[in-house]
Amino acid sequence: MNNAKRTISWTAALSYFAFSLVINSMGNVLTIVTSQKIHPSILGSAYWTAAQNGLNHSLHGNSATLSIVFFVVGMLIAVLNMVLEHRIDIKRFLGNLAFMVPFSALISVFASAFSKLLPEAHSWPMVAFYIFLNFFGVALIAIAISIYQRTNIVLHPADDLMQVLRFKYFKGNAGIAMWVSYIPPTIIGVIALIMVPDFTNYGIGTIFAFLFQGSITGWADTRIFSKLKHQGIAID
């Protein structure tokens, strides 16, 4: 997975990575907060976000504990990635860990800010606007995944899982790899619903993410920063 050459400088790679980290965190929180502001809840969050936010809710957590749930789940997926790669890669595991620290912190910051900034939706125009923001949040997540997968410095464990599946098992197909990578959050979501049967975190936004997030990532590979190619990955 990492035996191909890099064609951009580390300064450029780090700049792309920092930008993608911010928009990924922002997109995740947009899907959460817009879902919470519509009553009854019809939106839901992005797929991974919905499962982890549902687990946080089932554990009676809040916006502060949400970052802890994101971190713990991320570490479990990092272990799964090594299993799928058939080798123990401590450097890669530590990279997943390094990603989770600022990502979890940004999740907490954006969750607090957007919860205060966005009012409750009490009209159809506001509901329509929040649906747009929710879908936009999913698109931001997908674009961010495309960017930092291409820089391939360190990855969110869930997106590393998708990348392992994409290039090791599915010949670079982003859509199929994304769908298969949704198996763990599906399991997490089912467990959370068994603990507390609350469907607040699931809705049309979750369905939108399931159907289109992988395709948007594949689209972004050639449309967003199109000169940025996958770094350090041998693509057959």
GROMACS .gro file of C-alpha atoms in nm:
model
  236
    1MET     CA    1   0.000   0.000   0.000
    2ASN     CA    2   0.288   0.241   0.059
    3ASN     CA    3   0.554   0.127  -0.186
    4ALA     CA    4   0.485   0.382  -0.462
    5LYS     CA    5   0.671   0.711  -0.492
    6ARG     CA    6   0.544   1.051  -0.382
    7THR     CA    7   0.522   1.327  -0.641
    8ILE     CA    8   0.447   1.631  -0.421
    9SER     CA    9   0.644   1.801  -0.145
   10TRP     CA   10   0.572   1.738   0.220
   11THR     CA   11   0.478   2.104   0.260
   12ALA     CA   12   0.209   2.069  -0.006
   13ALA     CA   13   0.093   1.735   0.136
   14LEU     CA   14   0.059   1.878   0.487
   15SER     CA   15  -0.133   2.179   0.356
   16TYR     CA   16  -0.380   1.957   0.172
   17PHE     CA   17  -0.410   1.737   0.479
   18ALA     CA   18  -0.479   2.026   0.720
   19PHE     CA   19  -0.749   2.163   0.489
   20SER     CA   20  -0.916   1.823   0.452
   21LEU     CA   21  -0.909   1.762   0.828
   22VAL     CA   22  -1.097   2.085   0.894
   23ILE     CA   23  -1.366   2.031   0.630
   24ASN     CA   24  -1.411   1.668   0.736
   25SER     CA   25  -1.474   1.770   1.097
   26MET     CA   26  -1.703   2.052   0.987
   27GLY     CA   27  -1.900   1.821   0.757
   28ASN     CA   28  -1.948   1.559   1.026
   29VAL     CA   29  -2.078   1.814   1.275
   30LEU     CA   30  -2.306   1.978   1.018
   31THR     CA   31  -2.482   1.645   0.968
   32ILE     CA   32  -2.521   1.598   1.344
   33VAL     CA   33  -2.641   1.948   1.434
   34THR     CA   34  -2.882   1.994   1.144
   35SER     CA   35  -3.039   1.661   1.234
   36GLN     CA   36  -3.084   1.774   1.594
   37LYS     CA   37  -3.246   2.105   1.494
   38ILE     CA   38  -3.539   1.955   1.300
   39HIS     CA   39  -3.840   1.816   1.489
   40PRO     CA   40  -3.943   1.548   1.434
   41SER     CA   41  -3.601   1.433   1.326
   42ILE     CA   42  -3.598   1.330   0.960
   43LEU     CA   43  -3.238   1.393   0.859
   44GLY     CA   44  -2.995   1.179   1.050
   45SER     CA   45  -2.618   1.208   1.021
   46ALA     CA   46  -2.358   1.076   0.779
   47TYR     CA   47  -2.332   0.698   0.807
   48TRP     CA   48  -2.033   0.659   1.040
   49THR     CA   49  -2.133   0.973   1.229
   50ALA     CA   50  -2.488   0.844   1.281
   51ALA     CA   51  -2.364   0.515   1.427
   52GLN     CA   52  -2.114   0.679   1.662
   53ASN     CA   53  -2.352   0.957   1.765
   54GLY     CA   54  -2.617   0.690   1.827
   55LEU     CA   55  -2.374   0.496   2.043
   56ASN     CA   56  -2.291   0.813   2.235
   57HIS     CA   57  -2.662   0.873   2.290
   58SER     CA   58  -2.721   0.515   2.402
   59LEU     CA   59  -2.445   0.565   2.662
   60HIS     CA   60  -2.623   0.885   2.775
   61GLY     CA   61  -2.333   1.099   2.655
   62ASN     CA   62  -2.320   1.462   2.540
   63SER     CA   63  -2.119   1.678   2.298
   64ALA     CA   64  -1.812   1.641   2.520
   65THR     CA   65  -1.824   1.259   2.534
   66LEU     CA   66  -1.894   1.239   2.159
   67SER     CA   67  -1.526   1.304   2.086
   68ILE     CA   68  -1.434   1.015   2.319
   69VAL     CA   69  -1.668   0.779   2.134
   70PHE     CA   70  -1.519   0.889   1.801
   71PHE     CA   71  -1.170   0.823   1.937
   72VAL     CA   72  -1.239   0.477   2.084
   73VAL     CA   73  -1.428   0.352   1.777
   74GLY     CA   74  -1.148   0.487   1.560
   75MET     CA   75  -0.886   0.288   1.746
   76LEU     CA   76  -1.088  -0.033   1.712
   77ILE     CA   77  -1.114   0.022   1.336
   78ALA     CA   78  -0.738   0.087   1.322
   79VAL     CA   79  -0.687  -0.265   1.459
   80LEU     CA   80  -0.929  -0.403   1.198
   81ASN     CA   81  -0.723  -0.235   0.925
   82MET     CA   82  -0.412  -0.427   1.032
   83VAL     CA   83  -0.613  -0.750   1.025
   84LEU     CA   84  -0.725  -0.679   0.667
   85GLU     CA   85  -0.369  -0.591   0.564
   86HIS     CA   86  -0.249  -0.922   0.716
   87ARG     CA   87   0.033  -0.751   0.902
   88ILE     CA   88   0.100  -0.551   1.216
   89ASP     CA   89   0.190  -0.198   1.108
   90ILE     CA   90   0.265   0.006   1.419
   91LYS     CA   91   0.357   0.313   1.214
   92ARG     CA   92   0.021   0.304   1.040
   93PHE     CA   93  -0.162   0.244   1.369
   94LEU     CA   94   0.012   0.543   1.526
   95GLY     CA   95  -0.079   0.744   1.218
   96ASN     CA   96  -0.445   0.658   1.273
   97LEU     CA   97  -0.402   0.762   1.635
   98ALA     CA   98  -0.234   1.087   1.532
   99PHE     CA   99  -0.528   1.164   1.303
  100MET     CA  100  -0.787   1.097   1.573
  101VAL     CA  101  -0.642   1.347   1.823
  102PRO     CA  102  -0.696   1.670   1.622
  103PHE     CA  103  -1.005   1.526   1.451
  104SER     CA  104  -1.177   1.449   1.782
  105ALA     CA  105  -1.082   1.793   1.915
  106LEU     CA  106  -1.221   1.966   1.605
  107ILE     CA  107  -1.542   1.763   1.632
  108SER     CA  108  -1.592   1.896   1.985
  109VAL     CA  109  -1.517   2.257   1.880
  110PHE     CA  110  -1.748   2.255   1.577
  111ALA     CA  111  -2.025   2.073   1.771
  112SER     CA  112  -2.026   2.343   2.036
  113ALA     CA  113  -2.010   2.628   1.782
  114PHE     CA  114  -2.275   2.502   1.538
  115SER     CA  115  -2.513   2.402   1.818
  116LYS     CA  116  -2.515   2.767   1.931
  117LEU     CA  117  -2.508   2.918   1.581
  118LEU     CA  118  -2.790   2.722   1.415
  119PRO     CA  119  -3.141   2.785   1.555
  120GLU     CA  120  -3.421   2.533   1.576
  121ALA     CA  121  -3.608   2.484   1.247
  122HIS     CA  122  -3.967   2.602   1.285
  123SER     CA  123  -4.060   2.663   0.919
  124TRP     CA  124  -4.044   2.470   0.594
  125PRO     CA  125  -3.786   2.707   0.440
  126MET     CA  126  -3.559   2.648   0.740
  127VAL     CA  127  -3.615   2.271   0.719
  128ALA     CA  128  -3.528   2.279   0.348
  129PHE     CA  129  -3.214   2.482   0.423
  130TYR     CA  130  -3.106   2.232   0.690
  131ILE     CA  131  -3.161   1.942   0.451
  132PHE     CA  132  -2.929   2.119   0.208
  133LEU     CA  133  -2.671   2.178   0.486
  134ASN     CA  134  -2.694   1.812   0.588
  135PHE     CA  135  -2.628   1.690   0.234
  136PHE     CA  136  -2.355   1.954   0.198
  137GLY     CA  137  -2.197   1.816   0.516
  138VAL     CA  138  -2.192   1.468   0.361
  139ALA     CA  139  -2.031   1.612   0.048
  140LEU     CA  140  -1.765   1.787   0.260
  141ILE     CA  141  -1.683   1.457   0.430
  142ALA     CA  142  -1.654   1.278   0.094
  143ILE     CA  143  -1.433   1.551  -0.053
  144ALA     CA  144  -1.213   1.553   0.257
  145ILE     CA  145  -1.172   1.175   0.234
  146SER     CA  146  -1.064   1.211  -0.128
  147ILE     CA  147  -0.804   1.476  -0.043
  148TYR     CA  148  -0.636   1.311   0.253
  149GLN     CA  149  -0.651   0.966   0.097
  150ARG     CA  150  -0.455   1.112  -0.193
  151THR     CA  151  -0.201   1.281   0.035
  152ASN     CA  152  -0.182   0.951   0.230
  153ILE     CA  153   0.009   1.092   0.528
  154VAL     CA  154  -0.216   0.973   0.808
  155LEU     CA  155  -0.581   0.874   0.773
  156HIS     CA  156  -0.891   0.852   0.985
  157PRO     CA  157  -0.918   0.478   1.066
  158ALA     CA  158  -1.258   0.451   0.893
  159ASP     CA  159  -1.120   0.610   0.577
  160ASP     CA  160  -0.806   0.399   0.601
  161LEU     CA  161  -1.041   0.099   0.611
  162MET     CA  162  -1.210   0.225   0.296
  163GLN     CA  163  -0.871   0.280   0.130
  164VAL     CA  164  -0.747  -0.068   0.223
  165LEU     CA  165  -1.064  -0.219   0.078
  166ARG     CA  166  -1.051   0.009  -0.227
  167PHE     CA  167  -0.700  -0.072  -0.345
  168LYS     CA  168  -0.637  -0.415  -0.195
  169TYR     CA  169  -0.972  -0.579  -0.266
  170PHE     CA  170  -1.180  -0.369  -0.511
  171LYS     CA  171  -0.935  -0.245  -0.777
  172GLY     CA  172  -0.968   0.123  -0.685
  173ASN     CA  173  -1.349   0.137  -0.690
  174ALA     CA  174  -1.439   0.402  -0.429
  175GLY     CA  175  -1.815   0.337  -0.430
  176ILE     CA  176  -1.799  -0.036  -0.361
  177ALA     CA  177  -1.521   0.006  -0.104
  178MET     CA  178  -1.727   0.268   0.080
  179TRP     CA  179  -2.032   0.041   0.096
  180VAL     CA  180  -1.830  -0.252   0.231
  181SER     CA  181  -1.659  -0.025   0.483
  182TYR     CA  182  -2.006   0.056   0.621
  183ILE     CA  183  -2.037  -0.291   0.776
  184PRO     CA  184  -1.871  -0.189   1.110
  185PRO     CA  185  -2.088   0.123   1.164
  186THR     CA  186  -2.396  -0.083   1.076
  187ILE     CA  187  -2.305  -0.323   1.357
  188ILE     CA  188  -2.238  -0.030   1.593
  189GLY     CA  189  -2.570   0.129   1.499
  190VAL     CA  190  -2.766  -0.191   1.559
  191ILE     CA  191  -2.605  -0.233   1.901
  192ALA     CA  192  -2.686   0.130   1.988
  193LEU     CA  193  -3.049   0.087   1.881
  194ILE     CA  194  -3.083  -0.229   2.088
  195MET     CA  195  -2.950  -0.039   2.393
  196VAL     CA  196  -3.171   0.265   2.331
  197PRO     CA  197  -3.429   0.235   2.049
  198ASP     CA  198  -3.396   0.596   1.933
  199PHE     CA  199  -3.382   0.663   1.557
  200THR     CA  200  -3.304   1.036   1.592
  201ASN     CA  201  -2.959   0.995   1.437
  202TYR     CA  202  -3.088   0.813   1.128
  203GLY     CA  203  -3.284   0.958   0.839
  204ILE     CA  204  -3.268   1.080   0.481
  205GLY     CA  205  -2.921   1.227   0.537
  206THR     CA  206  -2.795   0.886   0.645
  207ILE     CA  207  -2.950   0.729   0.335
  208PHE     CA  208  -2.794   1.001   0.118
  209ALA     CA  209  -2.453   0.931   0.271
  210PHE     CA  210  -2.490   0.555   0.222
  211LEU     CA  211  -2.586   0.593  -0.142
  212PHE     CA  212  -2.359   0.873  -0.258
  213GLN     CA  213  -2.065   0.941  -0.025
  214GLY     CA  214  -1.836   0.689  -0.196
  215SER     CA  215  -1.931   0.816  -0.541
  216ILE     CA  216  -1.865   1.177  -0.437
  217THR     CA  217  -1.522   1.070  -0.310
  218GLY     CA  218  -1.447   0.909  -0.647
  219TRP     CA  219  -1.572   1.222  -0.826
  220ALA     CA  220  -1.357   1.449  -0.605
  221ASP     CA  221  -1.048   1.245  -0.695
  222THR     CA  222  -1.061   1.397  -1.044
  223ARG     CA  223  -1.246   1.726  -0.983
  224ILE     CA  224  -1.115   1.869  -0.654
  225PHE     CA  225  -0.743   1.953  -0.666
  226SER     CA  226  -0.730   1.741  -0.981
  227LYS     CA  227  -0.350   1.763  -1.004
  228LEU     CA  228  -0.317   1.590  -0.667
  229LYS     CA  229  -0.264   1.219  -0.733
  230HIS     CA  230  -0.262   0.930  -0.483
  231GLN     CA  231   0.069   0.939  -0.300
  232GLY     CA  232   0.259   0.634  -0.177
  233ILE     CA  233   0.010   0.383  -0.316
  234ALA     CA  234   0.075   0.131  -0.589
  235ILE     CA  235  -0.242   0.131  -0.801
  236ASP     CA  236  -0.278  -0.159  -1.040
   0.00000   0.00000   0.00000
